[in-house]
Rosetta silent file (secondary structure, phi, psi, omega in degrees, C-alpha in Angstrom):
SEQUENCE: METSRLIIREMSVADLDDLYGIYDENVTKYVESLYEDRKEEEEFTSAYIKNMYGYYGYGLWILQLKDGTIIGRAGLSNRMVDGEIKLEAGYLVGSSFQGNGYAFEAMSYIIGYAFDELESEEINCFIKEDNVPSKKLAEKLGFKNNGMVRCDEVEYIRYIKYKEKV
SCORE:     score description
SCORE:     0.000 S_00000001
   1 L     0.000  148.283 -175.263  -23.845  -53.255  -12.897 S_00000001
   2 E  -145.577  141.845  171.574  -24.236  -50.272  -10.650 S_00000001
   3 L  -116.311 -171.693 -178.335  -23.269  -49.115   -7.179 S_00000001
   4 L   -63.918  -31.480 -177.783  -24.270  -45.892   -5.465 S_00000001
   5 L  -118.602  -10.206 -169.441  -21.574  -43.884   -7.293 S_00000001
   6 E  -125.819  151.343  164.411  -20.333  -46.139  -10.093 S_00000001
   7 E  -108.846  128.103  179.243  -21.323  -47.883  -13.258 S_00000001
   8 E  -112.472  114.302 -171.686  -19.336  -51.092  -13.717 S_00000001
   9 E  -141.365  164.799  176.350  -19.485  -52.149  -17.343 S_00000001
  10 L   -62.979  146.440  178.748  -17.723  -54.062  -20.066 S_00000001
  11 L   -77.956  152.115  171.113  -14.847  -52.260  -21.692 S_00000001
  12 L  -129.965  163.363  178.368  -14.949  -51.190  -25.333 S_00000001
  13 H   -59.830  -30.184  179.174  -12.187  -50.117  -27.710 S_00000001
  14 H   -63.575  -16.985  179.992  -13.677  -46.599  -27.465 S_00000001
  15 H   -81.588   -8.099 -171.775  -12.527  -46.501  -23.795 S_00000001
  16 H   -62.136  -37.789  178.888   -8.833  -46.678  -24.689 S_00000001
  17 H   -57.167  -46.596  179.224   -8.243  -42.906  -24.781 S_00000001
  18 H   -64.510  -40.332 -179.071   -9.472  -42.641  -21.197 S_00000001
  19 H   -65.675  -39.792  176.683   -7.476  -45.698  -20.118 S_00000001
  20 H   -59.624  -32.942  176.943   -4.253  -44.317  -21.563 S_00000001
  21 H   -71.633  -26.178 -177.943   -4.841  -41.251  -19.368 S_00000001
  22 H   -84.929  -33.883 -175.260   -5.309  -43.414  -16.262 S_00000001
  23 L   -79.933   72.530  176.881   -2.285  -45.694  -16.718 S_00000001
  24 L   -92.780 -177.211 -175.755    0.368  -43.312  -15.352 S_00000001
  25 H   -64.102  -26.700  176.871    3.632  -44.244  -13.595 S_00000001
  26 H   -69.109  -36.300 -179.150    1.887  -44.545  -10.207 S_00000001
  27 H   -79.325  -45.228 -175.320   -0.522  -47.147  -11.588 S_00000001
  28 H   -75.520   -2.538  172.747    1.917  -49.058  -13.803 S_00000001
  29 L   -64.291  -27.595 -174.421    4.302  -49.494  -10.890 S_00000001
  30 L  -117.440  -15.749  179.610    2.040  -52.384   -9.826 S_00000001
  31 L  -131.342  159.539  177.267    0.211  -53.506  -12.987 S_00000001
  32 L   -61.595  140.733  177.817    1.153  -54.097  -16.595 S_00000001
  33 L   -81.878  168.934  174.790    0.944  -50.996  -18.718 S_00000001
  34 L   -74.387  161.763  176.218   -1.025  -50.737  -21.932 S_00000001
  35 L   -61.605  139.060  174.808    0.784  -51.325  -25.227 S_00000001
  36 L   -63.287  -39.564  179.418    2.747  -48.284  -26.384 S_00000001
  37 L   -79.735  112.675 -176.502    1.516  -48.985  -29.914 S_00000001
  38 H   -55.728  -40.233 -179.437   -2.164  -47.973  -29.976 S_00000001
  39 H   -61.931  -41.888  177.730   -2.964  -50.447  -32.799 S_00000001
  40 H   -62.576  -42.090  179.379   -1.575  -53.349  -30.738 S_00000001
  41 H   -65.604  -38.976  177.249   -3.673  -52.284  -27.747 S_00000001
  42 H   -61.937  -43.544  178.149   -6.793  -52.070  -29.923 S_00000001
  43 H   -64.268  -45.198  178.513   -6.173  -55.599  -31.233 S_00000001
  44 H   -61.023  -46.197 -178.282   -5.502  -56.919  -27.725 S_00000001
  45 H   -63.394  -42.926  178.370   -8.616  -55.183  -26.342 S_00000001
  46 H   -60.509  -44.061  178.541  -10.841  -56.498  -29.143 S_00000001
  47 H   -66.713  -39.557  178.782   -9.617  -60.056  -28.526 S_00000001
  48 H   -60.197  -48.222 -179.049  -10.003  -59.601  -24.753 S_00000001
  49 H   -58.252  -47.094 -178.712  -13.612  -58.438  -25.125 S_00000001
  50 H   -65.031  -45.587 -172.740  -14.462  -61.392  -27.361 S_00000001
  51 H   -82.632  -45.407 -177.490  -12.649  -64.029  -25.315 S_00000001
  52 H   -76.364  -60.414 -178.174  -13.107  -62.945  -21.686 S_00000001
  53 H   -65.518  -42.252 -176.282  -16.567  -61.396  -21.688 S_00000001
  54 H   -67.339  -39.716 -176.454  -17.796  -63.622  -24.500 S_00000001
  55 H   -91.818  -48.688 -174.201  -16.562  -66.912  -23.083 S_00000001
  56 H   -91.281  -26.564 -176.376  -16.405  -66.431  -19.309 S_00000001
  57 L    82.080    9.807  174.942  -18.986  -63.678  -18.810 S_00000001
  58 L  -149.159  176.346 -179.616  -16.548  -61.698  -16.701 S_00000001
  59 L   165.756 -162.742  172.937  -13.268  -59.864  -16.976 S_00000001
  60 E   -83.816  124.155 -177.634  -11.833  -56.502  -16.045 S_00000001
  61 E  -102.851  160.325  174.912  -14.650  -53.988  -16.302 S_00000001
  62 E   -77.494  137.345  171.045  -14.588  -50.222  -16.682 S_00000001
  63 E  -102.135  119.964 -174.919  -15.252  -48.170  -13.554 S_00000001
  64 E  -130.695  129.510  173.363  -17.209  -45.105  -14.541 S_00000001
  65 E   -65.516  156.785 -178.047  -18.631  -42.366  -12.376 S_00000001
  66 L   -65.436  -13.989  174.470  -22.300  -41.730  -13.003 S_00000001
  67 L   -84.463    0.492  177.518  -21.346  -38.462  -14.720 S_00000001
  68 L   101.216   -8.647 -178.490  -19.552  -40.556  -17.380 S_00000001
  69 L   -72.407  125.120  176.429  -15.962  -40.080  -16.171 S_00000001
  70 E   -83.956  125.108 -175.020  -13.889  -43.261  -16.479 S_00000001
  71 E  -115.772   -9.511 -179.043  -11.769  -43.646  -13.354 S_00000001
  72 E   168.329 -161.420  179.232  -10.310  -47.157  -13.599 S_00000001
  73 E  -140.486  150.060  174.592  -10.873  -50.858  -14.064 S_00000001
  74 E  -159.438  154.045  177.629  -11.819  -53.683  -11.746 S_00000001
  75 E   161.817 -151.750 -172.658  -13.040  -57.204  -12.111 S_00000001
  76 E  -126.695  143.057  175.691  -12.224  -60.857  -12.311 S_00000001
  77 E  -145.251  178.284  179.652   -9.725  -62.849  -14.312 S_00000001
  78 E  -112.265  136.481  178.885   -8.142  -66.281  -14.353 S_00000001
  79 E  -135.130  135.198  177.449   -4.590  -66.943  -13.213 S_00000001
  80 E   -79.697  122.440  179.751   -2.644  -70.180  -13.290 S_00000001
  81 E  -132.983  118.142  179.237   -1.297  -70.962   -9.810 S_00000001
  82 L    50.219   43.653  176.269    0.529  -74.212   -9.099 S_00000001
  83 L    80.448    2.623  179.227   -1.070  -75.869  -12.119 S_00000001
  84 E  -121.965  143.988  175.220   -4.607  -74.760  -11.267 S_00000001
  85 E   -83.245  125.881 -179.585   -6.680  -71.912  -12.653 S_00000001
  86 E  -116.480  144.455  175.554   -7.745  -69.581   -9.844 S_00000001
  87 E   -77.780  127.564 -176.866  -10.261  -66.755   -9.941 S_00000001
  88 E  -118.680  134.552  172.140   -8.460  -63.475   -9.345 S_00000001
  89 E   -96.059  137.150  178.542   -9.898  -60.115   -8.343 S_00000001
  90 E  -140.822  154.862 -176.586   -8.046  -57.091   -9.621 S_00000001
  91 E  -157.056  147.897  169.703   -8.522  -53.364   -9.443 S_00000001
  92 E  -153.175  139.003  178.285   -6.914  -50.100  -10.374 S_00000001
  93 E  -125.848  134.985  179.679   -8.125  -46.562   -9.961 S_00000001
  94 L   -54.382  145.907 -175.173   -6.466  -43.597  -11.642 S_00000001
  95 H   -50.178  -43.591 -176.147   -4.138  -41.600   -9.412 S_00000001
  96 H   -73.182   -7.915  179.915   -6.354  -38.507   -9.341 S_00000001
  97 H  -110.686   -1.915 -178.024   -9.349  -40.583   -8.176 S_00000001
  98 L   -70.891  155.296  176.729   -7.610  -42.614   -5.457 S_00000001
  99 L    85.558   10.304  179.964   -8.487  -42.176   -1.791 S_00000001
 100 L  -111.253    5.304  178.510  -12.234  -41.785   -2.375 S_00000001
 101 L    80.774   10.493 -178.721  -13.302  -45.362   -1.679 S_00000001
 102 H   -65.780  -42.207 -179.174  -14.099  -46.165   -5.315 S_00000001
 103 H   -64.824  -40.820  178.433  -12.045  -49.377   -5.411 S_00000001
 104 H   -63.128  -44.488 -179.684  -13.668  -50.611   -2.182 S_00000001
 105 H   -61.501  -48.016 -179.380  -17.137  -49.811   -3.515 S_00000001
 106 H   -65.024  -46.574 -176.103  -16.505  -51.531   -6.853 S_00000001
 107 H   -69.843  -32.410  175.265  -14.781  -54.573   -5.387 S_00000001
 108 H   -59.284  -43.714  178.229  -17.453  -55.099   -2.728 S_00000001
 109 H   -65.605  -47.432 -176.080  -19.985  -55.361   -5.541 S_00000001
 110 H   -64.654  -38.397  177.490  -17.748  -57.551   -7.733 S_00000001
 111 H   -63.472  -44.109  176.240  -16.960  -59.955   -4.878 S_00000001
 112 H   -59.277  -42.252  178.183  -20.684  -60.353   -4.221 S_00000001
 113 H   -60.503  -45.653 -178.626  -21.211  -60.990   -7.931 S_00000001
 114 H   -62.673  -42.646 -179.619  -18.476  -63.663   -7.970 S_00000001
 115 H   -75.462  -42.075 -173.884  -19.896  -65.490   -4.972 S_00000001
 116 H   -85.206  -47.925 -175.154  -23.603  -65.097   -5.749 S_00000001
 117 L   -86.840  -41.891 -179.048  -23.864  -65.092   -9.543 S_00000001
 118 L   -88.941   -9.578  179.667  -20.787  -67.105  -10.544 S_00000001
 119 L    57.206   36.444  176.277  -21.083  -69.373   -7.474 S_00000001
 120 L   -72.049  148.386  178.127  -17.350  -69.157   -6.808 S_00000001
 121 L   -98.023  -22.951  178.774  -16.092  -70.641   -3.577 S_00000001
 122 E  -149.626  152.144  175.398  -12.908  -68.569   -3.375 S_00000001
 123 E  -131.082  142.180 -178.732  -11.396  -65.429   -4.852 S_00000001
 124 E  -116.623  149.855  166.869   -7.707  -64.565   -4.930 S_00000001
 125 E  -125.049  133.997  177.313   -5.743  -61.320   -5.089 S_00000001
 126 E  -114.066  111.362 -169.263   -2.091  -61.413   -6.102 S_00000001
 127 E  -124.753  132.908  176.648   -0.391  -58.283   -4.821 S_00000001
 128 L   -64.377  143.445 -172.643    3.222  -57.165   -5.045 S_00000001
 129 L   -56.542  -33.864 -177.314    4.803  -56.926   -1.607 S_00000001
 130 L   -89.059    3.627 -179.581    5.465  -53.179   -1.795 S_00000001
 131 L   -88.623   73.817 -175.074    1.910  -52.312   -2.923 S_00000001
 132 H   -59.348  -44.826 -179.905    0.718  -51.215    0.518 S_00000001
 133 H   -59.368  -40.427  179.603   -2.558  -49.537   -0.614 S_00000001
 134 H   -69.405  -36.449  177.027   -3.718  -52.706   -2.423 S_00000001
 135 H   -63.507  -42.974  178.927   -2.799  -54.912    0.537 S_00000001
 136 H   -63.353  -41.107  179.017   -4.825  -52.648    2.856 S_00000001
 137 H   -64.699  -45.100  179.132   -7.781  -52.722    0.475 S_00000001
 138 H   -57.550  -44.614  179.335   -7.665  -56.518    0.168 S_00000001
 139 H   -65.522  -39.966  177.966   -7.658  -56.842    3.971 S_00000001
 140 H   -63.289  -31.329  178.373  -10.512  -54.321    4.301 S_00000001
 141 L   -80.753   -4.423  177.045  -12.476  -56.449    1.815 S_00000001
 142 L    98.006    9.775  176.698  -11.928  -59.522    4.006 S_00000001
 143 L   -78.432  147.278  178.561   -9.097  -61.230    2.129 S_00000001
 144 E  -113.736  138.928  178.496   -6.496  -63.081    4.226 S_00000001
 145 E   -64.904  124.060 -179.340   -2.772  -63.210    3.544 S_00000001
 146 E  -114.642   19.212  176.650   -1.891  -66.725    2.377 S_00000001
 147 E    90.050 -179.340 -175.957    1.862  -66.198    1.917 S_00000001
 148 E   -82.022  147.536  176.134    4.077  -65.687   -1.095 S_00000001
 149 E  -145.614  150.371  179.325    3.474  -67.293   -4.476 S_00000001
 150 E  -106.634  123.471  176.639    5.269  -67.069   -7.812 S_00000001
 151 E  -132.124  130.708  177.436    3.141  -66.369  -10.898 S_00000001
 152 L    51.357   42.750  177.474    4.502  -65.533  -14.330 S_00000001
 153 L    66.624   17.265  178.973    8.020  -65.162  -12.903 S_00000001
 154 E  -124.977  140.812  176.880    6.880  -62.543  -10.368 S_00000001
 155 E   -87.095  132.069  177.657    6.579  -62.915   -6.591 S_00000001
 156 E  -132.594  157.248  164.234    3.230  -61.909   -5.098 S_00000001
 157 E   -87.716  130.060  179.146    1.494  -62.132   -1.771 S_00000001
 158 E   -95.643  119.207  174.701   -1.546  -64.312   -2.308 S_00000001
 159 E  -105.410  138.110 -178.845   -4.665  -63.094   -0.542 S_00000001
 160 E  -127.966  140.326  171.742   -7.707  -65.391   -0.439 S_00000001
 161 E  -126.858  127.488  178.993  -11.343  -64.769    0.436 S_00000001
 162 E  -100.720  149.956  175.713  -13.684  -67.725    0.791 S_00000001
 163 L   -64.433  133.645 -179.569  -17.419  -67.687    0.299 S_00000001
 164 L   -73.577  137.443  177.934  -19.129  -67.495    3.666 S_00000001
 165 L   -81.217  134.192  179.114  -21.170  -70.539    4.597 S_00000001
 166 L  -107.273    0.000    0.000  -24.794  -69.788    5.402 S_00000001
């Protein structure tokens, strides 16, 4: 998948060095960090690639500038909410690449993909209350605040975007 500035592609184990460089304290304040043990992360990543991309055809993809620089991850995953599996959009851009509109560009494409190719009717974002940049991005992308929800023992604001009726 490609946008004007980005290549959005499946992750490989070879991307882990770059990802470890991106997951700094600013990023991991809001998302789970990678395993400290590199071998564990390689095993997790290999299983993720096989199970998410292989079974669902989507997942968190690598965000790569057209010059080859990996700047983050964005994509779709499944989250259990009130006994139902919901499609979730997620994104992270490395600290040194933030503020350039990359997450908006990637997520605009991914949302279109979810609605058009996957024929999803709704997409959710689960954002921690103090994550102001992600809340602003979700709203800019057209997501609406649907109140607080508890997932995996953590409180999030649930943002929802519905497929537009034509």
